[in-house]
Amino acid sequence: MDRRQAFDLAYLACAALFIFGLMRLASPRTAVRGNQLAAAAMGVIIAVTLWDSGAHNLTWIIAGAAIGGGIGAYSARAVKMTAMPQMVALFNGVGGGAAALIAFSEFHSAAQANINLPTNDVVSTLFSAVVGSVSFAGSMVAFGKLQELITGSPVTMPGQKVVNAALFLVVLALAVWQFAASQSEGLLAVTMVLALVLGVIMVMAIGGADMPVVISLLNSFTGLAAAATGFVLNNDALIIAGTLVGASGTLLTQMMGRAMNRSIANVVFGAFGTGGGQAAAAGPGGGQVRPTSADDVGVMLAYARRVVIVPGYGLAVAQAQHNVRELADQLQKRGVDVRYAIHPVAGRMPGHMNVLLAEADVPYTQLFEMDDINDEFARTDVVLVIGANDVVNPAAKNTPGSPIYGMPVLNVGDASAVVVLKRSMNTGFAGIENELFYEPKTTMLFGDAKDSIVNLTGAVKAV
Amino acid sequence: MTHELVLQITVLVLAAFVGFEVISKVPTTLHTPLMSGTNAIHGIVIVGAIIVVGRTDSLLIEVLGTIAVAFGAINVVGGFLVTDRMLNMFKQRPGEKRDDG
């Protein structure tokens, strides 16, 4: 076995460890170890690569790794759990940027040495350059939107779809041209700049509420760009790892689409989710909402047998997850069965609400996925809907023609009573009226989610 | 098409199937850490960046490659650390176990 083969076997072992690590993510008990295993494998791969490449330009490499590693470590420690989607977007973007830069460097080196890259390498390089650039630019815009550095509303221009399509075709044509006719660095640079522009205008046109889907999609893009880099560098570990991420991103994107009952094309090109509109106090049937007070709800909760809490992004915005835990603790002390019903798209990315509640030390055994709790609402005394709207909207089941018709929702209407904690009567992200609020069994507790929950906890204690 | 390319495509296709299979087993509860964990894994492009810088003598490529190394390092280090931080929240700490849990 020569040196090359030994290195390749080491890479293969690490790729296997990635898969093993991901397998261990299937349970909260083994997940920490799984992630550490994958991280260790990454460490070994990097060490092997450094060894393989000799000491050439080591100073450059160490400088880059130290700066990047420092930034990464600091951000990972400092980031708030509510800001997780934009953190993932940022990490994803730099990954895509790295893939694009590598592709350009390979092209440049070949041009300098006056050699034509083999056909398949040209294809992989172009793919990696274009997809990496789109992913970088798109992720940065997604970061800006989620961090509220730029507006969360869709920013479109006249003829957006035509411009998108035209730009995409130009990028494609430029790529094909270089593949078929001449490899030129200048042209590649132009192609990459256009790909960056495409990434920006594509994501600018998508509303803030849809960013999680976009991030997941771009995550899979970056994975595929990494796999393409593996083809260029003849490195199986890159191919395997990149493809794993590509598959995972694709799957998660599909799942999210299904949870919102929308196709990916609709998310990317639909300019849906224009932000909350204003709604009149009178409902669809001319009904009125029934405001209630914290004291009344406190009594209701204290004497309930089972309470189900439905948290939405409004809870995260108010940073009220710890206060909810305190309220649940009080209720449990009184013997109330408290559960949390988590809709797949609650929060700002799939599973985001679970992370936020886990941060507040809510045991994951109290968190129930939609399919597991939907039949339990009929045996529930009180449902507390906190900062959630579209995921409890009965229109998804009853109103064909509603934009969210067909989206799986939580059947909170089956419970004996529903209390909705809400800041105002604004509609949700989808901008749709919610009939649930006008039902006879529903009462509304208006105000800031955090204040309302603190008041509720006080009211329960006083009972 | 070279034999090596065919082998690489084989690896890609098999990895895609493994990926779908493994990821579909992860519960919704852990989808956010899953996303950030897989996100960290594509930081493996840092390997490509190291190879590129490790064999060039052109200043332009040294600079671009080093930026790529830094980007990859942010992706890898940040991704794994933040995933670790999240997953640790899901651990049930001793003494905090509830009767109904």
Coordinates of C-alpha atoms in Angstrom, one line a residue:
Chain A
M1 CA 0.0 0.0 0.0
D2 CA 1.5 3.3 -1.0
R3 CA 1.1 6.7 0.7
R4 CA -1.8 7.8 -1.6
Q5 CA -3.8 4.7 -0.8
A6 CA -3.2 5.1 2.9
F7 CA -4.5 8.6 2.8
D8 CA -7.5 7.6 0.7
L9 CA -8.4 4.9 3.3
A10 CA -8.1 7.4 6.1
Y11 CA -10.6 9.7 4.2
L12 CA -12.9 6.7 3.7
A13 CA -12.8 5.9 7.4
C14 CA -13.8 9.5 8.2
A15 CA -16.6 9.5 5.7
A16 CA -18.0 6.4 7.4
L17 CA -17.7 8.2 10.7
F18 CA -19.8 11.1 9.3
I19 CA -22.5 8.6 8.4
F20 CA -22.3 6.9 11.8
G21 CA -22.5 10.3 13.5
L22 CA -25.6 11.3 11.6
M23 CA -27.2 7.9 12.5
R24 CA -26.7 8.8 16.1
L25 CA -28.6 12.0 15.6
A26 CA -31.8 9.9 15.5
S27 CA -32.2 10.1 19.3
P28 CA -31.6 13.0 21.8
R29 CA -29.7 10.6 24.0
T30 CA -27.1 9.7 21.4
A31 CA -27.1 12.9 19.4
V32 CA -24.4 14.7 21.3
R33 CA -21.9 11.9 20.9
G34 CA -22.9 11.6 17.2
N35 CA -22.1 15.2 16.5
Q36 CA -18.8 14.9 18.4
L37 CA -17.9 11.9 16.4
A38 CA -18.5 13.8 13.1
A39 CA -16.5 16.7 14.4
A40 CA -13.6 14.3 15.3
A41 CA -13.7 12.8 11.9
M42 CA -13.5 16.3 10.4
G43 CA -10.5 17.0 12.6
V44 CA -8.8 13.8 11.3
I45 CA -9.6 14.7 7.7
I46 CA -8.1 18.1 8.1
A47 CA -5.0 16.8 9.8
V48 CA -4.5 14.1 7.1
T49 CA -4.9 16.8 4.4
L50 CA -2.3 19.0 6.0
W51 CA 0.1 16.1 6.3
D52 CA -0.5 15.1 2.7
S53 CA 0.1 18.6 1.4
G54 CA 3.4 18.9 3.1
A55 CA 4.5 22.1 4.7
H56 CA 4.1 24.3 1.7
N57 CA 2.4 27.6 2.4
L58 CA 1.6 26.3 5.9
T59 CA 1.7 29.9 7.3
W60 CA -1.1 31.0 5.0
I61 CA -3.2 27.9 5.9
I62 CA -2.8 28.3 9.6
A63 CA -3.5 32.0 9.5
G64 CA -6.7 31.4 7.6
A65 CA -7.8 28.5 9.8
A66 CA -7.0 30.4 13.0
I67 CA -9.0 33.5 11.9
G68 CA -11.9 31.5 10.6
G69 CA -11.9 29.1 13.5
G70 CA -11.9 32.0 16.0
I71 CA -14.8 33.7 14.3
G72 CA -16.7 30.5 14.1
A73 CA -16.1 29.5 17.7
Y74 CA -17.0 33.0 19.0
S75 CA -20.3 33.2 17.0
A76 CA -21.3 29.7 18.0
R77 CA -20.8 30.6 21.7
A78 CA -22.4 34.0 21.5
V79 CA -25.5 33.4 19.3
K80 CA -28.9 33.4 20.9
M81 CA -31.0 30.3 20.3
T82 CA -33.7 32.5 18.7
A83 CA -31.1 33.6 16.1
M84 CA -30.2 30.1 15.1
P85 CA -31.7 30.3 11.6
Q86 CA -29.5 33.2 10.6
M87 CA -26.5 31.6 12.2
V88 CA -27.0 28.5 10.0
A89 CA -27.5 30.8 7.0
L90 CA -24.2 32.5 7.7
F91 CA -22.2 29.3 8.2
N92 CA -23.9 27.9 5.1
G93 CA -23.0 31.0 3.0
V94 CA -19.3 30.9 3.9
G95 CA -19.2 27.2 3.0
G96 CA -20.6 28.0 -0.4
G97 CA -18.2 30.9 -0.8
A98 CA -15.3 28.6 0.0
A99 CA -16.4 26.1 -2.7
A100 CA -16.7 28.9 -5.3
L101 CA -13.3 30.3 -4.4
I102 CA -11.7 26.8 -4.7
A103 CA -13.3 26.3 -8.1
F104 CA -12.0 29.7 -9.3
S105 CA -8.5 28.9 -8.0
E106 CA -8.4 25.5 -9.8
F107 CA -9.4 27.2 -13.0
H108 CA -6.8 29.9 -12.6
S109 CA -4.0 27.5 -11.8
A110 CA -4.8 25.4 -14.9
A111 CA -4.9 28.6 -17.0
Q112 CA -1.5 29.7 -15.6
A113 CA 0.0 26.4 -16.3
N114 CA -1.5 26.5 -19.8
I115 CA -3.2 23.2 -19.5
N116 CA -6.8 22.5 -20.4
L117 CA -8.7 20.8 -17.6
P118 CA -10.3 17.5 -18.5
T119 CA -13.9 17.8 -19.5
N120 CA -15.4 16.3 -16.4
D121 CA -13.3 18.6 -14.2
V122 CA -14.5 21.6 -16.2
V123 CA -18.1 20.6 -15.5
S124 CA -17.5 20.0 -11.8
T125 CA -15.6 23.3 -11.5
L126 CA -18.2 25.3 -13.2
F127 CA -21.0 23.7 -11.1
S128 CA -19.1 24.3 -7.9
A129 CA -18.3 27.9 -8.9
V130 CA -21.9 28.8 -9.9
V131 CA -23.8 26.9 -7.2
G132 CA -21.3 28.0 -4.5
S133 CA -21.8 31.7 -5.6
V134 CA -25.6 31.4 -5.6
S135 CA -25.4 29.8 -2.2
F136 CA -23.1 32.4 -0.8
A137 CA -25.1 35.4 -2.0
G138 CA -28.4 33.9 -1.2
S139 CA -27.4 32.9 2.3
M140 CA -26.0 36.4 3.0
V141 CA -29.4 37.9 2.0
A142 CA -31.2 35.3 4.1
F143 CA -29.0 36.2 7.0
G144 CA -29.7 39.9 6.5
K145 CA -33.5 39.3 6.3
L146 CA -33.6 37.2 9.4
Q147 CA -31.3 39.5 11.3
E148 CA -33.6 42.3 10.2
L149 CA -30.7 44.2 8.6
I150 CA -32.8 44.4 5.5
T151 CA -36.6 44.2 5.1
G152 CA -38.2 40.9 5.6
S153 CA -40.9 41.6 3.0
P154 CA -40.4 40.2 -0.5
V155 CA -38.5 42.8 -2.6
T156 CA -39.5 42.2 -6.2
M157 CA -39.0 44.2 -9.4
P158 CA -41.3 44.4 -12.4
G159 CA -40.8 41.2 -14.5
Q160 CA -39.0 39.5 -11.7
K161 CA -39.6 36.0 -13.0
V162 CA -38.4 37.0 -16.5
V163 CA -35.3 38.6 -15.1
N164 CA -34.6 35.5 -12.9
A165 CA -35.1 33.2 -15.8
A166 CA -33.0 35.3 -18.2
L167 CA -30.2 35.6 -15.7
F168 CA -30.2 31.9 -15.0
L169 CA -30.1 31.2 -18.7
V170 CA -27.2 33.6 -19.2
V171 CA -25.2 31.9 -16.4
L172 CA -26.0 28.5 -17.9
A173 CA -25.0 29.7 -21.4
L174 CA -21.7 31.1 -20.2
A175 CA -21.0 27.9 -18.4
V176 CA -21.8 25.8 -21.4
W177 CA -19.7 28.1 -23.6
Q178 CA -16.7 27.6 -21.5
F179 CA -17.3 23.9 -21.4
A180 CA -17.7 23.6 -25.2
A181 CA -15.5 26.3 -26.6
S182 CA -12.9 28.0 -24.5
Q183 CA -11.9 28.0 -20.8
S184 CA -11.4 31.6 -19.8
E185 CA -10.8 32.9 -16.3
G186 CA -12.3 36.2 -17.2
L187 CA -15.5 34.5 -18.4
L188 CA -15.6 32.4 -15.2
A189 CA -15.3 35.5 -13.1
V190 CA -18.2 37.1 -15.0
T191 CA -20.2 33.9 -14.6
M192 CA -19.6 33.9 -10.9
V193 CA -20.6 37.6 -10.5
L194 CA -23.8 36.9 -12.4
A195 CA -24.4 33.9 -10.2
L196 CA -24.0 36.1 -7.1
V197 CA -26.5 38.6 -8.5
L198 CA -28.9 35.7 -9.2
G199 CA -28.6 34.6 -5.6
V200 CA -29.3 38.1 -4.3
I201 CA -32.4 38.9 -6.4
M202 CA -33.8 35.4 -6.0
V203 CA -33.7 35.5 -2.2
M204 CA -34.6 39.2 -2.0
A205 CA -37.9 38.3 -3.6
I206 CA -38.8 35.8 -0.9
G207 CA -40.6 36.8 2.3
G208 CA -38.9 36.5 5.8
A209 CA -41.3 33.7 6.8
D210 CA -40.1 31.5 4.0
M211 CA -36.4 32.0 4.8
P212 CA -36.1 28.6 6.6
V213 CA -37.1 26.8 3.5
V214 CA -34.6 28.9 1.5
I215 CA -31.8 28.2 4.0
S216 CA -32.5 24.5 3.9
L217 CA -32.4 24.6 0.1
L218 CA -29.2 26.6 0.0
N219 CA -27.7 24.2 2.5
S220 CA -28.3 21.4 0.1
F221 CA -26.8 23.6 -2.7
T222 CA -23.6 24.1 -0.7
G223 CA -23.4 20.3 0.0
L224 CA -23.6 19.6 -3.8
A225 CA -21.0 22.3 -4.4
A226 CA -18.7 20.6 -1.9
A227 CA -19.4 17.2 -3.7
A228 CA -18.4 18.8 -7.0
T229 CA -15.2 20.1 -5.4
G230 CA -14.6 16.5 -4.5
F231 CA -14.8 15.5 -8.2
V232 CA -12.3 18.2 -9.1
L233 CA -9.8 17.2 -6.4
N234 CA -10.5 13.5 -6.8
N235 CA -11.4 13.2 -3.1
D236 CA -14.1 10.7 -2.1
A237 CA -14.5 12.1 1.4
L238 CA -15.7 15.4 -0.1
I239 CA -18.0 13.6 -2.5
I240 CA -19.6 11.5 0.2
A241 CA -19.9 14.4 2.8
G242 CA -21.1 16.8 0.2
T243 CA -23.7 14.4 -1.1
L244 CA -24.9 13.5 2.4
V245 CA -25.6 17.2 3.0
G246 CA -27.2 17.6 -0.4
A247 CA -29.5 14.7 0.4
S248 CA -30.3 15.9 3.9
G249 CA -31.0 19.5 2.7
T250 CA -33.3 18.2 -0.1
L251 CA -35.2 16.0 2.3
L252 CA -35.7 18.8 4.9
T253 CA -36.8 21.2 2.3
Q254 CA -39.4 18.8 1.0
M255 CA -40.6 18.1 4.6
M256 CA -41.0 21.8 5.2
G257 CA -42.8 22.3 2.0
R258 CA -45.2 19.5 2.9
A259 CA -45.8 21.0 6.4
M260 CA -46.8 24.2 4.8
N261 CA -48.6 22.5 1.9
R262 CA -46.6 24.4 -0.7
S263 CA -44.2 23.3 -3.4
I264 CA -40.6 24.5 -3.4
A265 CA -41.2 26.3 -6.6
N266 CA -44.1 28.2 -5.0
V267 CA -41.8 29.2 -2.1
V268 CA -38.9 30.3 -4.4
F269 CA -41.0 32.0 -7.1
G270 CA -44.2 32.8 -5.3
A271 CA -43.4 36.0 -3.4
F272 CA -45.9 34.7 -0.8
G273 CA -45.7 35.7 2.9
T274 CA -46.0 39.4 2.6
G275 CA -46.0 39.8 6.3
G276 CA -49.0 40.4 8.7
G277 CA -51.8 42.5 7.4
Q278 CA -54.4 44.3 9.4
A279 CA -57.7 42.6 10.1
A280 CA -60.9 44.1 11.4
A281 CA -62.3 43.0 14.8
A282 CA -65.3 41.5 13.1
G283 CA -64.7 38.0 11.9
P284 CA -65.7 36.2 8.7
G285 CA -69.1 35.5 10.0
G286 CA -69.4 39.0 11.5
G287 CA -68.5 37.5 14.9
Q288 CA -66.7 39.2 17.7
V289 CA -63.7 38.0 19.6
R290 CA -64.0 37.6 23.3
P291 CA -61.2 39.2 25.3
T292 CA -60.5 37.7 28.7
S293 CA -58.3 38.5 31.7
A294 CA -55.3 36.7 33.1
D295 CA -57.2 36.0 36.4
D296 CA -60.0 34.2 34.6
V297 CA -57.6 32.1 32.5
G298 CA -55.5 31.4 35.6
V299 CA -58.6 29.8 37.3
M300 CA -59.4 27.8 34.2
L301 CA -55.9 26.4 34.0
A302 CA -55.6 25.7 37.7
Y303 CA -58.7 23.4 37.7
A304 CA -58.0 21.8 34.3
R305 CA -56.9 18.1 34.1
R306 CA -55.0 18.5 30.9
V307 CA -53.5 21.6 29.4
V308 CA -51.8 21.6 26.0
I309 CA -49.6 24.6 25.1
V310 CA -49.2 25.5 21.4
P311 CA -46.1 27.7 21.1
G312 CA -45.5 29.7 18.0
Y313 CA -42.8 32.1 16.8
G314 CA -44.5 35.0 18.8
L315 CA -43.3 33.1 21.9
A316 CA -39.7 33.1 20.7
V317 CA -39.9 36.8 19.7
A318 CA -41.0 37.7 23.2
Q319 CA -38.2 35.4 24.6
A320 CA -40.9 34.0 26.9
Q321 CA -39.9 30.3 26.7
H322 CA -38.5 30.4 30.3
N323 CA -41.7 32.0 31.6
V324 CA -43.8 29.3 29.9
R325 CA -41.8 26.7 31.7
E326 CA -42.4 28.4 35.0
L327 CA -46.2 28.5 34.3
A328 CA -46.1 24.8 33.3
D329 CA -44.2 24.0 36.6
Q330 CA -46.9 25.8 38.6
L331 CA -49.6 23.8 36.9
Q332 CA -47.7 20.5 37.3
K333 CA -47.4 21.2 41.0
R334 CA -51.2 21.3 41.1
G335 CA -51.3 17.9 39.3
V336 CA -52.3 19.3 35.8
D337 CA -51.0 17.2 32.9
V338 CA -49.1 19.7 30.7
R339 CA -48.0 19.0 27.2
Y340 CA -46.6 21.0 24.4
A341 CA -47.9 20.5 20.8
I342 CA -45.2 21.4 18.3
H343 CA -46.2 22.0 14.7
P344 CA -43.4 21.1 12.2
V345 CA -43.0 24.7 11.1
A346 CA -43.4 26.3 14.5
G347 CA -40.6 28.8 15.0
R348 CA -38.3 29.9 12.3
M349 CA -36.9 26.6 11.1
P350 CA -38.0 23.0 11.5
G351 CA -37.5 21.8 15.1
H352 CA -36.6 25.4 16.1
M353 CA -39.3 25.5 18.8
N354 CA -38.0 22.3 20.3
V355 CA -34.5 23.9 20.7
L356 CA -36.0 27.0 22.3
L357 CA -38.0 24.9 24.8
A358 CA -35.1 22.7 25.4
E359 CA -33.1 25.8 26.2
A360 CA -35.7 26.6 28.9
D361 CA -35.2 23.1 30.3
V362 CA -38.5 21.8 29.2
P363 CA -38.0 18.0 29.1
Y364 CA -38.3 16.8 25.5
T365 CA -40.6 14.0 26.7
Q366 CA -43.3 16.7 27.2
L367 CA -43.0 17.9 23.6
F368 CA -45.4 16.2 21.2
E369 CA -45.3 16.3 17.4
M370 CA -48.5 17.2 15.6
D371 CA -49.4 13.6 14.6
D372 CA -48.9 12.3 18.1
I373 CA -51.1 14.9 19.8
N374 CA -53.8 15.8 17.3
D375 CA -56.1 13.0 18.6
E376 CA -55.5 14.1 22.2
F377 CA -57.1 17.5 21.8
A378 CA -60.5 16.0 22.3
R379 CA -59.4 14.9 25.8
T380 CA -57.9 18.3 26.6
D381 CA -59.5 20.9 28.9
V382 CA -57.6 24.0 27.9
V383 CA -55.4 24.8 24.9
L384 CA -53.1 27.8 25.3
V385 CA -52.1 29.1 21.9
I386 CA -49.0 31.4 22.4
G387 CA -47.9 33.5 19.5
A388 CA -49.1 30.9 17.0
N389 CA -51.6 31.6 14.2
D390 CA -51.6 29.9 10.9
V391 CA -50.7 26.5 12.4
V392 CA -54.0 26.4 14.3
N393 CA -56.1 27.9 11.6
P394 CA -59.1 25.7 10.8
A395 CA -59.4 27.2 7.4
A396 CA -56.6 24.8 6.4
K397 CA -59.2 22.0 6.8
N398 CA -62.5 23.7 6.1
T399 CA -62.0 26.4 3.5
P400 CA -61.1 25.2 0.1
G401 CA -59.6 28.2 -1.7
S402 CA -57.8 29.5 1.4
P403 CA -54.1 30.0 0.6
I404 CA -53.3 27.5 3.4
Y405 CA -56.0 25.0 2.5
G406 CA -54.5 21.5 2.8
M407 CA -51.7 22.5 5.2
P408 CA -51.7 20.1 8.2
V409 CA -52.7 22.0 11.3
L410 CA -53.2 21.3 15.0
N411 CA -56.8 20.4 15.8
V412 CA -57.0 22.7 18.8
G413 CA -60.7 23.3 18.2
D414 CA -61.4 19.8 19.5
A415 CA -60.5 20.9 23.0
S416 CA -63.1 22.1 25.6
A417 CA -61.6 25.6 25.6
V418 CA -59.0 27.5 23.7
V419 CA -57.2 30.6 25.0
V420 CA -55.2 32.6 22.4
L421 CA -52.4 34.8 23.7
K422 CA -51.8 37.4 21.1
R423 CA -50.4 40.9 20.8
S424 CA -53.1 42.2 18.5
M425 CA -55.6 41.1 15.9
N426 CA -52.9 41.1 13.1
T427 CA -53.0 38.1 10.8
G428 CA -50.1 35.6 10.7
F429 CA -47.3 35.4 8.3
A430 CA -49.6 34.0 5.6
G431 CA -51.9 37.1 6.1
I432 CA -55.0 35.0 6.5
E433 CA -58.0 35.5 8.7
N434 CA -58.3 32.9 11.5
E435 CA -61.8 31.7 12.2
L436 CA -60.6 29.9 15.4
F437 CA -60.5 33.3 17.1
Y438 CA -64.2 33.8 16.6
E439 CA -65.4 30.4 17.8
P440 CA -67.6 30.3 20.9
K441 CA -65.1 28.3 22.9
T442 CA -62.2 30.6 22.1
T443 CA -61.2 33.5 24.3
M444 CA -58.4 36.0 23.6
L445 CA -55.8 37.3 26.1
F446 CA -54.3 40.3 24.4
G447 CA -50.9 41.7 25.2
D448 CA -47.2 40.9 25.1
A449 CA -46.7 37.2 25.4
K450 CA -44.1 37.4 28.2
D451 CA -46.3 39.8 30.3
S452 CA -49.4 37.7 29.7
I453 CA -47.6 34.5 30.8
V454 CA -46.1 36.1 33.9
N455 CA -49.6 37.3 34.8
L456 CA -51.0 33.9 34.2
T457 CA -48.4 32.3 36.5
G458 CA -49.3 34.8 39.2
A459 CA -53.0 34.1 38.8
V460 CA -52.4 30.3 39.0
K461 CA -50.3 30.7 42.2
A462 CA -53.1 32.9 43.7
V463 CA -55.8 30.3 43.1
Chain B
M1 CA -15.4 9.0 -19.4
T2 CA -12.6 7.5 -17.2
H3 CA -13.0 4.5 -14.9
E4 CA -12.2 6.8 -12.0
L5 CA -15.1 9.1 -12.8
V6 CA -17.5 6.2 -13.0
L7 CA -16.4 5.1 -9.6
Q8 CA -16.8 8.6 -8.2
I9 CA -20.4 8.8 -9.7
T10 CA -21.1 5.5 -8.0
V11 CA -19.9 6.8 -4.7
L12 CA -22.1 9.9 -5.2
V13 CA -25.3 7.9 -6.0
L14 CA -24.7 5.5 -3.0
A15 CA -24.0 8.4 -0.7
A16 CA -27.3 10.1 -1.8
F17 CA -29.2 7.0 -0.9
V18 CA -27.5 6.6 2.5
G19 CA -28.1 10.3 3.1
F20 CA -31.9 10.1 2.5
E21 CA -32.1 6.9 4.5
V22 CA -30.2 8.2 7.6
I23 CA -31.8 11.7 7.6
S24 CA -35.3 10.3 7.3
K25 CA -34.7 8.6 10.7
V26 CA -34.0 11.8 12.5
P27 CA -37.1 13.0 14.5
T28 CA -38.6 16.4 13.9
T29 CA -37.5 17.4 17.4
L30 CA -33.9 17.4 16.3
H31 CA -34.3 18.9 12.9
T32 CA -32.7 22.2 13.8
P33 CA -29.5 20.6 15.2
L34 CA -29.6 18.2 12.2
M35 CA -29.6 21.2 9.8
S36 CA -26.7 22.9 11.6
G37 CA -24.8 19.6 12.0
T38 CA -25.0 18.7 8.3
N39 CA -24.2 22.4 7.6
A40 CA -21.0 21.8 9.5
I41 CA -20.2 18.7 7.5
H42 CA -20.2 20.6 4.2
G43 CA -17.5 22.7 5.8
I44 CA -15.3 19.8 4.5
V45 CA -14.6 22.1 1.6
I46 CA -11.9 23.4 3.9
V47 CA -10.0 20.3 2.7
G48 CA -10.2 21.6 -0.9
A49 CA -9.0 25.0 0.2
I50 CA -6.0 23.5 2.1
I51 CA -5.1 21.4 -1.0
V52 CA -5.3 24.5 -3.2
V53 CA -3.2 26.7 -1.0
G54 CA -0.8 23.9 -0.3
R55 CA 0.3 23.5 -3.9
T56 CA 0.3 27.0 -5.3
D57 CA 3.0 29.7 -5.7
S58 CA 0.7 32.3 -7.1
L59 CA 0.0 35.2 -4.7
L60 CA -3.6 35.6 -6.0
I61 CA -4.4 32.0 -5.3
E62 CA -2.7 32.1 -1.9
V63 CA -4.9 35.0 -0.9
L64 CA -8.1 33.6 -2.4
G65 CA -7.3 30.1 -1.0
T66 CA -6.6 31.5 2.4
I67 CA -10.0 33.3 2.4
A68 CA -11.5 29.9 1.4
V69 CA -9.7 28.3 4.3
A70 CA -11.0 30.9 6.7
F71 CA -14.5 30.5 5.3
G72 CA -14.3 26.7 5.6
A73 CA -13.0 27.0 9.2
I74 CA -15.9 29.3 10.2
N75 CA -18.3 26.7 8.7
V76 CA -16.7 23.7 10.4
V77 CA -15.8 25.1 13.8
G78 CA -18.9 27.3 14.2
G79 CA -21.2 24.6 12.8
F80 CA -20.0 21.8 15.1
L81 CA -19.8 24.0 18.2
V82 CA -23.3 25.4 17.8
T83 CA -24.8 22.0 17.2
D84 CA -23.1 20.7 20.3
R85 CA -24.5 23.6 22.3
M86 CA -28.0 22.9 21.0
L87 CA -27.8 19.1 21.5
N88 CA -26.6 19.5 25.1
M89 CA -29.9 21.3 25.9
F90 CA -31.7 18.2 24.9
K91 CA -29.9 16.1 27.4
Q92 CA -31.9 15.4 30.5
R93 CA -29.7 16.5 33.3
P94 CA -29.6 14.4 36.5
G95 CA -32.0 15.7 39.1
E96 CA -34.1 17.5 36.6
K97 CA -36.1 14.5 35.6
R98 CA -39.8 14.9 36.1
D99 CA -42.1 12.2 37.3
D100 CA -44.4 12.6 34.3
G101 CA -41.4 12.8 31.9

